[in-house]
Amino acid sequence: MRHDAPLAGPVPTRTTCPYCGVGCGVLATPDGKGGAAIAGDPDHPANRGRLCSKGSALGETLGLGTRVLHPLKRSARGTYDRVSWEEALDAVAAGLKAIIDRDGPESVALYLSGQLLTEDYYVANKLMKGFIGSPHVDTNSRLCMASTVAGQRRVFGSDTVPGCYEDLDSADLIVLVGSNTAWCHPILFRRIQQNRAERGAKVVVIDPRVTATAEDADLTLALKPGSDSALFAGLLIHLADTGLLDHDYIERHVAGFEAALANARDIAPNLAAVANLTGLSKTDIASFYALWASTPAVVTAWSQGVNQSAQGTDKVAAILHCHLASGRIGRPGAGPFSLTGQPNAMGGREVGGLANMLAAHMGYSSAEIDRVRRFWRAPRMAQAEGLKAVAMMEAVTERRIKAMWVMATNPAVSLPRADAVQAALRGLDLFIVSENVLSNDTLAAGPHYILPAAAWGEKDGTVTNSERRISRQRGFLALPGEAKPDWWIICEVAERLGFEEAFDYGGPHEIYAEHAALSAFENAGSRDFDIGAHAELTRRAYDGLAPVQWPAPVDRPEGTPRLFADGGFFAADRKAKLQPLAIPALAAATSDTFPLLLNTGRVRDHWHTMTRTGLSARLSGHIAEPTVLVHPDDAARFGLAEKGFARIATTHGAVILKVALDPGAQPGSLFAPIHWSAENASGARVGAAVQPLVDPFSGQPELKATPAAIVPVSFRSRGFLLGADGFVLPKRSWWTRVAVEGGQGLLFATPADVAEIMQLAREAFGPEGLLEMVDAERGLYRCALIRDGRLAAALFLGPDHDAPVWDAVKLAFAGGEVDPGQRLALLSGRSLDGAADQGPTVCACFGVGLNAIRAAFAEGATITVEDIGRKLKAGTNCGSCLPEIRRIGAQARVEVPA
Ligand SMILES: Nc1nc2c(c(=O)[nH]1)N[C@H]1C(S)=C(S)[C@@H](COP(=O)(O)OP(=O)(O)OC[C@H]3O[C@@H](n4cnc5c(=O)[nH]c(N)nc54)[C@H](O)[C@@H]3O)O[C@H]1N2
Ligand SMILES: Nc1nc2c(c(=O)[nH]1)N[C@H]1C(S)=C(S)[C@@H](COP(=O)(O)OP(=O)(O)OC[C@H]3O[C@@H](n4cnc5c(=O)[nH]c(N)nc54)[C@H](O)[C@@H]3O)O[C@H]1N2
Ligand code: SF4
Ligand SMILES: [Mo]
């Protein structure tokens, strides 16, 4: 050993981000106190050291305050008692067995998640489909990727993503369809932006609303919701009519081309027809077609605007058709590319987590059922496809399914008709949930058992990202309390059901190796998913596994970046098959009662139902409240005002959201975020209002276009609360809980007046250390509670038209002592050190607010985004906020002409 070797610091663990399907490599360095420093892994090919705002804030979400740490059993009174693992596992197994004996295996179901690791997913699927003999295993991927799976299987013959991320670096044209990439796949968006800056690639964004992704796109096509397949059918015709088909590729590798072209002509005979169906101008359509047709290196990437649609499978097929017909597939910089949502959306597809798949990308043909049966030595194979998520929940409602085990998903928020789902779960004979947290809307449905699962940071296993790259997630924290990995919980129950031998794994490496062996079993190139090279992986090799892209068969352990450049589709004749698309309906789904379409999706800094991102003050500062985006014309039509409130109702349910006017919104459409639930807001769970209409092939629900009505809602007063856990708002108040530095905050609106709120505040805070300011005439009440020289709580109330701003008080709440001379100044709501109000957070990494960025732009007409970075640091770390900074700059330039 060399004597001058530097002292080794704490060793970072190389793992993978648990959020989106980009699958960024993370270096986590535990701090020894339950937390960890987080950095991007410079050696991971997905991100090369970068992380977005959510990934960077992972260290702030590791706390145990909200975790479930022990197995819990519901008592007759509905409360929960702590029980031992032995008791919980015995009872779960006995309960399942009793129901299976009484009503047959098809009366039990699993509802899984793309946030499980491949190993967890594999054993869950194996238990149900091979040993219990129920096909009813479905997953939240049904809400996420099912249309892509169905589209790729119909057209390619297998669920194969042909390309890789490097294609986004080397494409000359990137078309983003139904994807808010800047917010939802931020690191890929940065790669695309880098390609633009360095190579001049062009970007086209196809989305009914103008999003951050479209901020500086070369062309933005704000098409009518649901009209994507008509647009791409028109593109296929354009390729044919301008002589840009790859006849050689079609001849050798594609079947059904002529019929598909004829079908496209039926849908969109000419440009005028496309314009009519999509609502786009003929000029814009023509420039899109010309650009696509004249650029050989084109990647068409998509996500939920395509998948979560009643025509999702057709939309996917329409895109694949154009790439196949022009031979633009599997070549560097060219190909269709599905951007997956969850960290292990792909892994779930690989193990067969979807109800219509079996395992290792095999389906339910009798030969495949028999092959899997032999490999597993399974006593009781499921014989036909199971129920897909929406149908599965109907079966729960109708009591055809009597026992359900939910893992790593929050269906009472995320499924359509969420209220009905919650009620249905409540009626199960046996309801089991494996969770990380102690409280969410699914747990509110009262499972009989809550099983404490290990969370990111504690888990060991693998995930597969959008480009088929398998990466290790490695634990770097000890298991807290009695939490256990999901795979362990499943195997323990399996053993208690009498399947000891088949579920006796020594660790996730053995599960992974078995999964790899199954992928290669009787494969010989007949199935796309083959990771035979890993079938003999030892624990050591598994622990050291470097990120690799499947297929990685025995003779190609280095993996495969691209497929299908020379055909080789996974169908009997090795050809891709173009599919006829349904003729789009011309009648709108809207009516006089429900004249608008409710579109739903994501915001930049929150992840789904916020069980993790909701813990970070930084991430909560960007968009703090559940807000519906409305076009100014619709706002005028329905009497809505910026920062007012609105009730959005559909046939299925209603929510009350804050209103923001968005000129980028599509007139006739509303956009609402999916993140808020009963856990953190009053009546903002948008899933409650979403329809259960599904795509005919994939069973994926249409989550982007529910007919809806909107009306303004008003309150007497508005305010905020910091600290004070015991404070209960009057009935019919509207509220959102927000993580702030130093604790919890509440933003609210209420029908109550000053006197009522003052009374409640006095009761909650007590007289000691309470400073107050009241002006009942103006509807003002402000109080601050000082304890041990610090601001322990504060409540500010103002009239509806003049909501108090909390930035300055939040700073004081987060900070240390408030000196006596400043205490009354606190009640002014102005910053104690004279600093200006921040406004909403734009840059989450450095906590830079909108007001500071606006002020900096206002200093001169020629200030650039780079200048803002130099001055305020905003946008210089993860870059997730760059599109917004650019937009603020553009607005400033409009307001302050040079
Ligand atoms: N910040 C953040 N990032 C995430 C997640 C998160 O919760 N937060 N979740 C991850 C997951 S699981 C997923 S699935 C992905 C989703 O990633 P995205 O699909 O990018 O996100 P969404 O906001 O659901 O929807 C994308 C866009 O589809 C548009 N759209 C609606 N209808 C149509 C239509 O008919 N045609 C077209 N072309 N577009 C339409 C919507 O207006 C919306 O802007 O994000 C992943 N990344
Ligand atoms: N209206 C509408 N609805 C939608 C969508 C939409 O765009 N619009 N998007 C859909 C899509 S694409 C998706 S992916 C879903 C997401 O919706 P959900 O999957 O329901 O949302 P999450 O908040 O991610 O739920 C994950 C739950 O699992 C827990 N958890 C996290 N990690 C683990 C783990 O390792 N083990 C266990 N046992 N538990 C864990 C978390 O605490 C959390 O409660 O929402 C879908 N629903
Ligand atoms: S882009 Fe962000 S959320 Fe997605 S994997 Fe990378 S760091 Fe995580
Ligand atoms: Mo998703």
PDB file of C-alpha atoms in Angstrom, residues 465-636:
ATOM      1  CA  ASN A 465     -34.906   1.893 -18.380  1.00  0.00           C
ATOM      2  CA  SER A 466     -36.502   3.112 -21.613  1.00  0.00           C
ATOM      3  CA  GLU A 467     -33.550   2.018 -23.759  1.00  0.00           C
ATOM      4  CA  ARG A 468     -33.694  -1.618 -22.523  1.00  0.00           C
ATOM      5  CA  ARG A 469     -30.781  -0.973 -20.177  1.00  0.00           C
ATOM      6  CA  ILE A 470     -30.718  -3.101 -17.069  1.00  0.00           C
ATOM      7  CA  SER A 471     -29.081  -1.353 -14.097  1.00  0.00           C
ATOM      8  CA  ARG A 472     -28.608  -2.367 -10.509  1.00  0.00           C
ATOM      9  CA  GLN A 473     -30.342  -0.559  -7.690  1.00  0.00           C
ATOM     10  CA  ARG A 474     -28.109  -1.079  -4.703  1.00  0.00           C
ATOM     11  CA  GLY A 475     -29.065  -0.514  -1.090  1.00  0.00           C
ATOM     12  CA  PHE A 476     -26.981   1.955   0.875  1.00  0.00           C
ATOM     13  CA  LEU A 477     -29.097   2.261   4.022  1.00  0.00           C
ATOM     14  CA  ALA A 478     -29.951  -0.382   6.610  1.00  0.00           C
ATOM     15  CA  LEU A 479     -33.529  -1.673   6.636  1.00  0.00           C
ATOM     16  CA  PRO A 480     -35.405   0.540   9.113  1.00  0.00           C
ATOM     17  CA  GLY A 481     -37.662  -0.992  11.773  1.00  0.00           C
ATOM     18  CA  GLU A 482     -38.981  -4.294  10.516  1.00  0.00           C
ATOM     19  CA  ALA A 483     -39.239  -3.285   6.858  1.00  0.00           C
ATOM     20  CA  LYS A 484     -38.444  -6.078   4.409  1.00  0.00           C
ATOM     21  CA  PRO A 485     -37.810  -6.184   0.656  1.00  0.00           C
ATOM     22  CA  ASP A 486     -40.903  -6.881  -1.452  1.00  0.00           C
ATOM     23  CA  TRP A 487     -39.436 -10.083  -2.930  1.00  0.00           C
ATOM     24  CA  TRP A 488     -38.879 -11.441   0.576  1.00  0.00           C
ATOM     25  CA  ILE A 489     -42.450 -10.739   1.647  1.00  0.00           C
ATOM     26  CA  ILE A 490     -43.850 -12.480  -1.452  1.00  0.00           C
ATOM     27  CA  CYS A 491     -41.576 -15.516  -1.054  1.00  0.00           C
ATOM     28  CA  GLU A 492     -42.493 -15.896   2.619  1.00  0.00           C
ATOM     29  CA  VAL A 493     -46.182 -15.963   1.733  1.00  0.00           C
ATOM     30  CA  ALA A 494     -45.466 -18.389  -1.136  1.00  0.00           C
ATOM     31  CA  GLU A 495     -43.665 -20.732   1.248  1.00  0.00           C
ATOM     32  CA  ARG A 496     -46.613 -20.630   3.627  1.00  0.00           C
ATOM     33  CA  LEU A 497     -48.903 -21.581   0.755  1.00  0.00           C
ATOM     34  CA  GLY A 498     -46.854 -24.754   0.371  1.00  0.00           C
ATOM     35  CA  PHE A 499     -44.433 -23.676  -2.355  1.00  0.00           C
ATOM     36  CA  GLU A 500     -41.209 -23.705  -0.308  1.00  0.00           C
ATOM     37  CA  GLU A 501     -39.018 -25.265  -2.943  1.00  0.00           C
ATOM     38  CA  ALA A 502     -39.923 -22.914  -5.772  1.00  0.00           C
ATOM     39  CA  PHE A 503     -39.521 -19.770  -3.645  1.00  0.00           C
ATOM     40  CA  ASP A 504     -36.509 -20.638  -1.547  1.00  0.00           C
ATOM     41  CA  TYR A 505     -34.165 -17.936  -2.860  1.00  0.00           C
ATOM     42  CA  GLY A 506     -30.941 -16.984  -1.148  1.00  0.00           C
ATOM     43  CA  GLY A 507     -31.217 -13.393  -2.360  1.00  0.00           C
ATOM     44  CA  PRO A 508     -32.289 -11.247  -5.305  1.00  0.00           C
ATOM     45  CA  HIS A 509     -29.307 -12.490  -7.345  1.00  0.00           C
ATOM     46  CA  GLU A 510     -30.819 -15.977  -7.452  1.00  0.00           C
ATOM     47  CA  ILE A 511     -34.179 -14.618  -8.576  1.00  0.00           C
ATOM     48  CA  TYR A 512     -32.496 -12.561 -11.272  1.00  0.00           C
ATOM     49  CA  ALA A 513     -30.488 -15.529 -12.518  1.00  0.00           C
ATOM     50  CA  GLU A 514     -33.638 -17.645 -12.733  1.00  0.00           C
ATOM     51  CA  HIS A 515     -35.426 -14.862 -14.637  1.00  0.00           C
ATOM     52  CA  ALA A 516     -32.433 -14.704 -17.001  1.00  0.00           C
ATOM     53  CA  ALA A 517     -32.470 -18.482 -17.461  1.00  0.00           C
ATOM     54  CA  LEU A 518     -36.199 -18.408 -18.290  1.00  0.00           C
ATOM     55  CA  SER A 519     -35.580 -15.699 -20.884  1.00  0.00           C
ATOM     56  CA  ALA A 520     -33.138 -18.008 -22.655  1.00  0.00           C
ATOM     57  CA  PHE A 521     -35.117 -21.214 -22.125  1.00  0.00           C
ATOM     58  CA  GLU A 522     -35.971 -22.747 -25.527  1.00  0.00           C
ATOM     59  CA  ASN A 523     -35.419 -19.331 -27.033  1.00  0.00           C
ATOM     60  CA  ALA A 524     -32.723 -19.696 -29.733  1.00  0.00           C
ATOM     61  CA  GLY A 525     -33.456 -16.275 -31.161  1.00  0.00           C
ATOM     62  CA  SER A 526     -37.214 -16.775 -31.332  1.00  0.00           C
ATOM     63  CA  ARG A 527     -38.030 -14.225 -28.589  1.00  0.00           C
ATOM     64  CA  ASP A 528     -36.672 -10.703 -28.240  1.00  0.00           C
ATOM     65  CA  PHE A 529     -36.150 -10.777 -24.508  1.00  0.00           C
ATOM     66  CA  ASP A 530     -33.074 -12.920 -23.911  1.00  0.00           C
ATOM     67  CA  ILE A 531     -30.615 -12.217 -21.123  1.00  0.00           C
ATOM     68  CA  GLY A 532     -29.155 -15.692 -21.139  1.00  0.00           C
ATOM     69  CA  ALA A 533     -25.710 -14.193 -20.521  1.00  0.00           C
ATOM     70  CA  HIS A 534     -26.855 -13.598 -16.924  1.00  0.00           C
ATOM     71  CA  ALA A 535     -28.343 -17.009 -16.260  1.00  0.00           C
ATOM     72  CA  GLU A 536     -25.360 -18.143 -14.230  1.00  0.00           C
ATOM     73  CA  LEU A 537     -24.678 -14.851 -12.472  1.00  0.00           C
ATOM     74  CA  THR A 538     -23.106 -15.277  -9.045  1.00  0.00           C
ATOM     75  CA  ARG A 539     -23.894 -12.944  -6.153  1.00  0.00           C
ATOM     76  CA  ARG A 540     -20.562 -11.239  -6.759  1.00  0.00           C
ATOM     77  CA  ALA A 541     -21.139 -10.766 -10.465  1.00  0.00           C
ATOM     78  CA  TYR A 542     -24.668  -9.543  -9.777  1.00  0.00           C
ATOM     79  CA  ASP A 543     -23.393  -7.016  -7.285  1.00  0.00           C
ATOM     80  CA  GLY A 544     -20.874  -5.776  -9.800  1.00  0.00           C
ATOM     81  CA  LEU A 545     -23.252  -5.850 -12.768  1.00  0.00           C
ATOM     82  CA  ALA A 546     -22.610  -2.901 -15.082  1.00  0.00           C
ATOM     83  CA  PRO A 547     -25.565  -1.331 -16.925  1.00  0.00           C
ATOM     84  CA  VAL A 548     -26.292  -3.408 -20.051  1.00  0.00           C
ATOM     85  CA  GLN A 549     -28.921  -3.295 -22.788  1.00  0.00           C
ATOM     86  CA  TRP A 550     -30.879  -6.432 -23.549  1.00  0.00           C
ATOM     87  CA  PRO A 551     -30.968  -8.641 -25.516  1.00  0.00           C
ATOM     88  CA  ALA A 552     -27.822 -10.051 -23.959  1.00  0.00           C
ATOM     89  CA  PRO A 553     -27.925 -13.689 -25.024  1.00  0.00           C
ATOM     90  CA  VAL A 554     -25.178 -16.128 -24.024  1.00  0.00           C
ATOM     91  CA  ASP A 555     -23.121 -15.296 -27.091  1.00  0.00           C
ATOM     92  CA  ARG A 556     -23.571 -11.500 -26.782  1.00  0.00           C
ATOM     93  CA  PRO A 557     -23.017 -10.590 -23.119  1.00  0.00           C
ATOM     94  CA  GLU A 558     -22.164  -7.000 -24.045  1.00  0.00           C
ATOM     95  CA  GLY A 559     -25.820  -6.457 -24.971  1.00  0.00           C
ATOM     96  CA  THR A 560     -27.511  -4.803 -27.937  1.00  0.00           C
ATOM     97  CA  PRO A 561     -27.955  -1.077 -28.526  1.00  0.00           C
ATOM     98  CA  ARG A 562     -30.351  -1.318 -31.495  1.00  0.00           C
ATOM     99  CA  LEU A 563     -32.611  -3.796 -33.248  1.00  0.00           C
ATOM    100  CA  PHE A 564     -34.413  -4.205 -36.572  1.00  0.00           C
ATOM    101  CA  ALA A 565     -32.115  -2.230 -38.909  1.00  0.00           C
ATOM    102  CA  ASP A 566     -32.043  -5.402 -40.965  1.00  0.00           C
ATOM    103  CA  GLY A 567     -35.469  -6.653 -40.010  1.00  0.00           C
ATOM    104  CA  GLY A 568     -35.379  -9.784 -37.905  1.00  0.00           C
ATOM    105  CA  PHE A 569     -38.714  -9.177 -36.233  1.00  0.00           C
ATOM    106  CA  PHE A 570     -39.885 -11.679 -33.688  1.00  0.00           C
ATOM    107  CA  ALA A 571     -42.712 -13.153 -35.714  1.00  0.00           C
ATOM    108  CA  ALA A 572     -42.897 -16.510 -37.466  1.00  0.00           C
ATOM    109  CA  ASP A 573     -42.067 -14.937 -40.850  1.00  0.00           C
ATOM    110  CA  ARG A 574     -39.630 -12.458 -39.220  1.00  0.00           C
ATOM    111  CA  LYS A 575     -41.622  -9.567 -40.672  1.00  0.00           C
ATOM    112  CA  ALA A 576     -43.260  -6.555 -39.106  1.00  0.00           C
ATOM    113  CA  LYS A 577     -47.004  -6.284 -39.774  1.00  0.00           C
ATOM    114  CA  LEU A 578     -48.658  -2.968 -40.413  1.00  0.00           C
ATOM    115  CA  GLN A 579     -52.129  -2.737 -38.887  1.00  0.00           C
ATOM    116  CA  PRO A 580     -55.263  -1.050 -40.137  1.00  0.00           C
ATOM    117  CA  LEU A 581     -56.233   1.839 -37.853  1.00  0.00           C
ATOM    118  CA  ALA A 582     -59.740   2.664 -36.709  1.00  0.00           C
ATOM    119  CA  ILE A 583     -61.405   5.495 -38.606  1.00  0.00           C
ATOM    120  CA  PRO A 584     -61.445   8.436 -36.164  1.00  0.00           C
ATOM    121  CA  ALA A 585     -64.843   9.528 -34.898  1.00  0.00           C
ATOM    122  CA  LEU A 586     -65.715  13.048 -35.953  1.00  0.00           C
ATOM    123  CA  ALA A 587     -68.296  13.725 -33.246  1.00  0.00           C
ATOM    124  CA  ALA A 588     -66.801  15.288 -30.143  1.00  0.00           C
ATOM    125  CA  ALA A 589     -67.228  13.488 -26.832  1.00  0.00           C
ATOM    126  CA  THR A 590     -68.254  16.735 -25.193  1.00  0.00           C
ATOM    127  CA  SER A 591     -71.867  17.789 -24.600  1.00  0.00           C
ATOM    128  CA  ASP A 592     -73.784  20.811 -23.341  1.00  0.00           C
ATOM    129  CA  THR A 593     -73.476  19.508 -19.787  1.00  0.00           C
ATOM    130  CA  PHE A 594     -69.794  18.633 -20.118  1.00  0.00           C
ATOM    131  CA  PRO A 595     -68.487  21.046 -22.745  1.00  0.00           C
ATOM    132  CA  LEU A 596     -64.756  20.677 -22.008  1.00  0.00           C
ATOM    133  CA  LEU A 597     -62.171  17.901 -22.068  1.00  0.00           C
ATOM    134  CA  LEU A 598     -60.206  17.260 -18.886  1.00  0.00           C
ATOM    135  CA  ASN A 599     -56.567  16.457 -19.643  1.00  0.00           C
ATOM    136  CA  THR A 600     -54.402  15.258 -16.739  1.00  0.00           C
ATOM    137  CA  GLY A 601     -50.683  14.803 -16.188  1.00  0.00           C
ATOM    138  CA  ARG A 602     -47.571  15.848 -14.367  1.00  0.00           C
ATOM    139  CA  VAL A 603     -45.725  18.819 -12.964  1.00  0.00           C
ATOM    140  CA  ARG A 604     -41.955  19.214 -12.965  1.00  0.00           C
ATOM    141  CA  ASP A 605     -41.011  18.608  -9.366  1.00  0.00           C
ATOM    142  CA  HIS A 606     -43.554  16.120  -8.064  1.00  0.00           C
ATOM    143  CA  TRP A 607     -43.711  12.393  -8.489  1.00  0.00           C
ATOM    144  CA  HIS A 608     -47.165  10.837  -8.725  1.00  0.00           C
ATOM    145  CA  THR A 609     -48.979  10.801  -5.402  1.00  0.00           C
ATOM    146  CA  MET A 610     -46.150  12.714  -3.679  1.00  0.00           C
ATOM    147  CA  THR A 611     -45.325  10.123  -1.034  1.00  0.00           C
ATOM    148  CA  ARG A 612     -41.659  11.077  -1.548  1.00  0.00           C
ATOM    149  CA  THR A 613     -41.350  14.375  -3.421  1.00  0.00           C
ATOM    150  CA  GLY A 614     -43.992  15.817  -1.080  1.00  0.00           C
ATOM    151  CA  LEU A 615     -41.415  15.594   1.707  1.00  0.00           C
ATOM    152  CA  SER A 616     -39.003  18.023   0.056  1.00  0.00           C
ATOM    153  CA  ALA A 617     -39.507  21.740   0.618  1.00  0.00           C
ATOM    154  CA  ARG A 618     -37.377  22.483  -2.431  1.00  0.00           C
ATOM    155  CA  LEU A 619     -39.539  20.354  -4.710  1.00  0.00           C
ATOM    156  CA  SER A 620     -42.744  21.654  -3.167  1.00  0.00           C
ATOM    157  CA  GLY A 621     -41.865  25.267  -3.921  1.00  0.00           C
ATOM    158  CA  HIS A 622     -42.205  25.026  -7.693  1.00  0.00           C
ATOM    159  CA  ILE A 623     -45.944  24.362  -7.929  1.00  0.00           C
ATOM    160  CA  ALA A 624     -47.319  24.382  -4.406  1.00  0.00           C
ATOM    161  CA  GLU A 625     -51.026  23.989  -5.056  1.00  0.00           C
ATOM    162  CA  PRO A 626     -53.212  21.765  -7.241  1.00  0.00           C
ATOM    163  CA  THR A 627     -53.948  24.068 -10.134  1.00  0.00           C
ATOM    164  CA  VAL A 628     -56.021  23.678 -13.268  1.00  0.00           C
ATOM    165  CA  LEU A 629     -54.661  25.322 -16.412  1.00  0.00           C
ATOM    166  CA  VAL A 630     -57.346  27.071 -18.452  1.00  0.00           C
ATOM    167  CA  HIS A 631     -57.147  28.980 -21.707  1.00  0.00           C
ATOM    168  CA  PRO A 632     -57.999  32.696 -21.189  1.00  0.00           C
ATOM    169  CA  ASP A 633     -60.940  32.421 -23.635  1.00  0.00           C
ATOM    170  CA  ASP A 634     -62.438  29.561 -21.631  1.00  0.00           C
ATOM    171  CA  ALA A 635     -61.816  31.494 -18.425  1.00  0.00           C
ATOM    172  CA  ALA A 636     -63.829  34.381 -19.840  1.00  0.00           C
TER     173      ALA A 636
END
